[in-house]
Amino acid sequence: MIINVISRKLFLSTAIICCFVSNNIKAQTAKNSKKISPDLFGLFFEDINYAADGGLYAELVQNRSFEYGPTERSGWNPLSYWEYACLGFSYGQLSVETNEPVHRNNPHYVVLNVEHVGHEAKYAGLSGVGMKNSGYDGMVIKAGEKYSFSMFAKLLSGKSIKMKVILESKSGALLASDSFTVDSKEWQKQTASLQPSASYDTANLIVLATTEGKLAVDEVSLFPEHTFKNRPNGLRADLAQVLADMKPKFIRFPGGCLAHGDGLNNMYRWENTIGPVEQRVQQRNIWGYHQTAGLGYFEYFQFCEDIGAKPLPVLPAGVSCQNTGGTWRIGGTGQKAIPMEEMQAYVQEVLNLVEWANGPATSVWGAKRAAAGHPEPFHLEYIGIGNEDKITPEFAERFKMIFDALKSKHPEIIIVGTVGPSPDGEDFDKGWAIANEIKIPVVDEHYYTDPKWFITHQHRYDSYKRNATQVYLGEYASWGNKLRNAIAEAAYMTALERNGDVVRMASYAPMLAKKGFTQWGTDMIFFDNASICLTPNYYVQKLFSANAGDTYVGNVVVKDDRDSALAASCVQDSKTGDVIVKVVNYDSSKTKKIVVDLSAFKNIQSNAQQIVLVGNANAENSLEKQEAISPVESTVTVGKKFNYDAPPMSLTVVRIKTRKL
Ligand code: AHR
């Protein structure tokens, strides 16, 4: 794609361009610029579609602490994903017990009773009794990389017991092994290191007692040493990296419906997710699987800090998801409310989060953060209260209690309220009425709808009141992962930039989905254990968040404003001085002509970076056919005024420097 310095002749054919040529269009002045939110584009993370356990959280062992159960999924039990292993004509027993657990929050553990160790070797003299874990559909291991094994063990018989830990292929080939001895009568953490000789995508882990005796085992864990930023208990490096590459300004977590939960006992209570992993409260995931809470609040905050994103934790507003008990989805009436006599304690829990995140290491909650290895504060600015809740009197009463307490104790925190699951309707109206009445700084709007809606509603926020409650568009997506969907979202995002004085934040949803384990069809990034598929929607989000600005400048892109298939925006980033023009053509067959007038900017550098995402409207990426659609980058020459032909079904970003390097 070539950008030419404007040729007058070329544009005489359209009215708009005639205006431009005849200088009737106002050159951009300061009047056309306004400050917009510096936090506009970020990420929404929810543990849906195996996004955390089995996904971003790098733990390779599934059901590591034997807490799976039938209330999470029919057929599950504490030994799901484990099988009894006995090698070399050895024999013994394996049972699940709860008498003296590692911690009361982690009640189940396994007792291995090794009655006899035989001598018929499977692997070079190896025999014993133990158990085998198959991970999340097998474990991906890489030759030469190191893997950290750990487990809690306690000797239940007289003599110490020798242990082997092994990685094996599906056909039983030995890929790595290490050994240690259990000799403590108290629970003790044992560690080992495995370095596979070969790469393998579906390995199993075997934990084997190779001498006779009885021991208790819990919290069996295997992590790659190489996690994102090499954090212990860390994140899968490749997945975390594609998120970091987006340069998101914030991350909302932990959901979604997961945040307010399936009934009162299923709410995501942040205090339960910090501290040593073996002591965290695990629970049923509202999306039909298990949450270890291994990826808990500390890890979320750490990840935000690691990638320069502001944390946006969302806490329940004292009520559970209205779809509790399977009344999914819009309009559910299963909402349950924390009894009023327990609300003071709940409000305190919300306040504690601020102290945990921002308080000095000498404070009660700050000390817990420091103990986890982070004495410095996390600089929490935002807290979300509620997730698209049904706006009932019970909700309103509890929300206001939390809001008032937070506002009076921590006026520095920006509170994000909630206005239901849809772009309009009863909950939306009632939610906004509360926001206006008590002056909530920001409210969270959600909508999942078809691409045409995004094209026809580009003016939604133009008429929102300024200097009042702002909007966090916390969940949105058009129905699909084809290029057409992504380009419709891109058009809408130019309108979010134009309204960046009222739309403070926006995040696409959901973010991650593991192939074969999804509960939500349209997602931003698909993955399996070995690879990642970046959808066209991902690329659109990345192009906007990595090319964001803090000033919106109007009248830079001259185009036919009656054509809703053609959208554009221009922002400037005060940190770099760069001017960023985005042009979106949603028409699948016609090229659209526009003019870019940069005359209001000083020091325009002629070498600009251009990135174009373009293709067939129905094209999409998949794990099998990677990168059918991906952005193409080039260097182009620009002048103060230039024309551009936006290709059919495309997003173009032009990044122009105003400072000499
Ligand atoms: O993003 C998936 C779900 O959609 C979220 O959990 C919920 O908030 C919304 O209904």
Coordinates of N, CA and C and ligand atoms in Angstrom, one line a residue, residues 44 46 48 252 255-260 286-287 323 328-330 387-388 421 446 448 475 509-511 520 523, ligand 1:
F44 N -9.5 -8.0 29.3 CA -10.5 -8.6 30.2 C -10.1 -10.1 30.4
E46 N -10.9 -13.7 32.1 CA -11.8 -14.5 33.0 C -11.3 -15.9 32.8
I48 N -12.5 -18.7 32.0 CA -13.5 -19.3 31.2 C -12.8 -20.1 30.1
R252 N -8.6 -6.3 33.5 CA -9.6 -6.6 34.4 C -9.6 -8.1 34.7
G255 N -13.1 -12.0 36.4 CA -14.2 -12.3 35.5 C -15.1 -11.0 35.5
G256 N -16.1 -11.1 34.8 CA -17.0 -12.1 34.3 C -17.9 -12.7 35.5
C257 N -18.7 -13.6 34.9 CA -19.6 -14.3 35.9 C -18.8 -15.0 37.0
L258 N -17.6 -15.4 36.6 CA -16.8 -16.1 37.7 C -16.6 -15.2 38.9
A259 N -16.6 -13.9 38.7 CA -16.4 -13.0 39.8 C -17.5 -13.0 40.8
H260 N -18.8 -13.0 40.3 CA -19.9 -12.9 41.3 C -20.4 -14.3 41.6
I286 N -17.5 -21.6 37.8 CA -18.9 -21.4 37.4 C -19.1 -22.0 35.9
W287 N -17.9 -22.1 35.2 CA -18.0 -22.5 33.8 C -17.9 -24.0 33.7
N323 N -27.7 -15.8 37.1 CA -27.9 -17.0 36.4 C -27.5 -18.2 37.3
W328 N -29.2 -19.6 33.3 CA -28.4 -18.9 32.2 C -29.4 -18.5 31.1
R329 N -29.5 -17.3 30.5 CA -28.5 -16.3 30.6 C -29.2 -15.0 30.9
I330 N -29.5 -14.2 29.9 CA -30.0 -12.8 30.2 C -31.4 -12.9 30.9
N387 N -20.6 -7.4 38.6 CA -20.4 -7.8 37.2 C -21.8 -8.0 36.5
E388 N -22.2 -7.1 35.7 CA -23.5 -7.2 35.0 C -24.6 -7.8 35.8
P421 N -26.2 -6.8 31.7 CA -25.5 -7.5 30.7 C -25.8 -7.0 29.2
H446 N -21.8 -3.9 28.9 CA -21.5 -5.1 28.2 C -22.4 -5.3 27.0
Y448 N -22.6 -8.2 23.5 CA -22.2 -9.2 22.5 C -23.3 -9.2 21.5
E475 N -17.0 -5.5 28.4 CA -17.1 -6.8 27.6 C -17.8 -6.4 26.3
A509 N -14.1 -9.3 24.9 CA -14.3 -10.5 25.8 C -14.9 -11.6 25.0
P510 N -14.7 -12.9 25.5 CA -13.6 -13.2 26.4 C -12.2 -13.3 25.7
M511 N -11.2 -13.4 26.5 CA -9.8 -13.2 26.0 C -9.2 -14.6 25.5
W520 N -17.5 -20.7 25.5 CA -17.9 -19.5 24.8 C -17.3 -19.5 23.5
D523 N -13.9 -15.9 20.8 CA -12.9 -15.5 21.8 C -11.7 -14.8 21.1
Ligands
AHR1 O1 -17.4 -13.1 28.7 C1 -18.2 -14.2 29.0 C2 -19.3 -13.9 29.9 O2 -20.2 -12.9 29.3 C3 -18.9 -13.2 31.2 O3 -18.5 -14.0 32.2 C4 -20.2 -12.4 31.6 O4 -19.9 -11.3 32.4 C5 -20.9 -12.2 30.3 O5 -22.2 -12.5 30.3

